[in-house]
One Martini backbone bead per residue (centre of mass of N, CA, C, O) as a GRO file, in nm:
protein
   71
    1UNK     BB    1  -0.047  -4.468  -0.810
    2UNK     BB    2   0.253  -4.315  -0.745
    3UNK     BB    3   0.506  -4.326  -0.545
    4UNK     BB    4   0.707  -4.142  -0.347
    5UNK     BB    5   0.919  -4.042  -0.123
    6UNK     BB    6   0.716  -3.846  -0.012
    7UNK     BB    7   0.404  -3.826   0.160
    8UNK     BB    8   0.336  -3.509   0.108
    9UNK     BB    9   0.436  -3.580  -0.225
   10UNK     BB   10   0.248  -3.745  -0.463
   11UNK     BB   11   0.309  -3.808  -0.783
   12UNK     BB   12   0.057  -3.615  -0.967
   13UNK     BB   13  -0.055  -3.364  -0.774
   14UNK     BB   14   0.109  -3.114  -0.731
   15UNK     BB   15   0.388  -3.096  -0.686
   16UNK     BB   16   0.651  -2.916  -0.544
   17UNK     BB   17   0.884  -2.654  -0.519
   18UNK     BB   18   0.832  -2.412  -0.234
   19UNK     BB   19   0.878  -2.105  -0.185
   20UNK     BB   20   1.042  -1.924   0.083
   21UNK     BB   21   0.899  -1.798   0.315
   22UNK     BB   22   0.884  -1.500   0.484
   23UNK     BB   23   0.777  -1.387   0.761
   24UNK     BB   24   0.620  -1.173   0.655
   25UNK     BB   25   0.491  -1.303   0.378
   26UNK     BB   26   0.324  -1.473   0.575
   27UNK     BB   27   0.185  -1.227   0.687
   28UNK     BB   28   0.118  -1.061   0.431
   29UNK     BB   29   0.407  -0.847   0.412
   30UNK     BB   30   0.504  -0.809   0.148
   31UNK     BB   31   0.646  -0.628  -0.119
   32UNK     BB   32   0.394  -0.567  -0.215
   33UNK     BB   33   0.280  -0.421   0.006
   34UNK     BB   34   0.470  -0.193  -0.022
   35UNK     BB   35   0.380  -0.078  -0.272
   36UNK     BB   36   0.068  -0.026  -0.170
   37UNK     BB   37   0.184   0.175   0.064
   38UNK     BB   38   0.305   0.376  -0.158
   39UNK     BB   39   0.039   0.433  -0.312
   40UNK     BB   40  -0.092   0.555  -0.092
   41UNK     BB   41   0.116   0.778   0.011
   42UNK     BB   42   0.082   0.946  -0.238
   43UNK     BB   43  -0.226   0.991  -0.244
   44UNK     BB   44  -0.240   1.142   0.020
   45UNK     BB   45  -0.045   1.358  -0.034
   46UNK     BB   46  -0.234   1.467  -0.266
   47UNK     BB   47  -0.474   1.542  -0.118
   48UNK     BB   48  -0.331   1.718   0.091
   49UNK     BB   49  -0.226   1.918  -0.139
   50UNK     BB   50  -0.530   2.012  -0.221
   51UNK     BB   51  -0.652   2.089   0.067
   52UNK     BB   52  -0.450   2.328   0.108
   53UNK     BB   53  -0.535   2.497  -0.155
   54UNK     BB   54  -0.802   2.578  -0.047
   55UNK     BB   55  -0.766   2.674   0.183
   56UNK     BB   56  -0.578   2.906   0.060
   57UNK     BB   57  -0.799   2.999  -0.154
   58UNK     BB   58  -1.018   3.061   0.115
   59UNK     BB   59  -0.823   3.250   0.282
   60UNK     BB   60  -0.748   3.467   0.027
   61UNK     BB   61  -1.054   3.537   0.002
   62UNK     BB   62  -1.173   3.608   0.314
   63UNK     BB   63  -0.937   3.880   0.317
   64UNK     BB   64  -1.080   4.013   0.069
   65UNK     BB   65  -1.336   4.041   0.167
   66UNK     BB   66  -1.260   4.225   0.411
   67UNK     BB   67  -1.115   4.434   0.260
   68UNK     BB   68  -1.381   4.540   0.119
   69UNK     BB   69  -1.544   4.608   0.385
   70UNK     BB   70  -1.364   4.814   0.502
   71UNK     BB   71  -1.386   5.041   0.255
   0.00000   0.00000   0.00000
């Protein structure tokens, strides 16, 4: 095996030069992570705008039944 100048890349190994990782990056909170948490948030907000719409087309119906109700 052939020796490199730094002893903890010997030559042959795969090393090479590896991109600096931020803070965020290293704790694993790095840019995808914002994509996925944005992919999340969007889907929370269809979920609760779907639940509103149920939620107001039972209380509709709910208010509908009362007013047949009371005549």
């Amino acid at each position: 095996m052939t020796d490199s100048k730094n002893i903890n890349n010997p030559v042959g190994q795969g090393g090479g030069q590896r991109k600096k990782l931020s803070r965020a990056e290293r704790q694993n909170n790095g840019p995808h992570r914002n994509r996925d948490r944005q992919g999340a948030a969007d889907q929370k907000a269809e979920l609760v705008r779907k639940m509103r719409e149920k939620a107001r087309a039972a209380e509709e119906a709910g208010q509908a039944g009362d007013d047949t109700a009371q005549s």
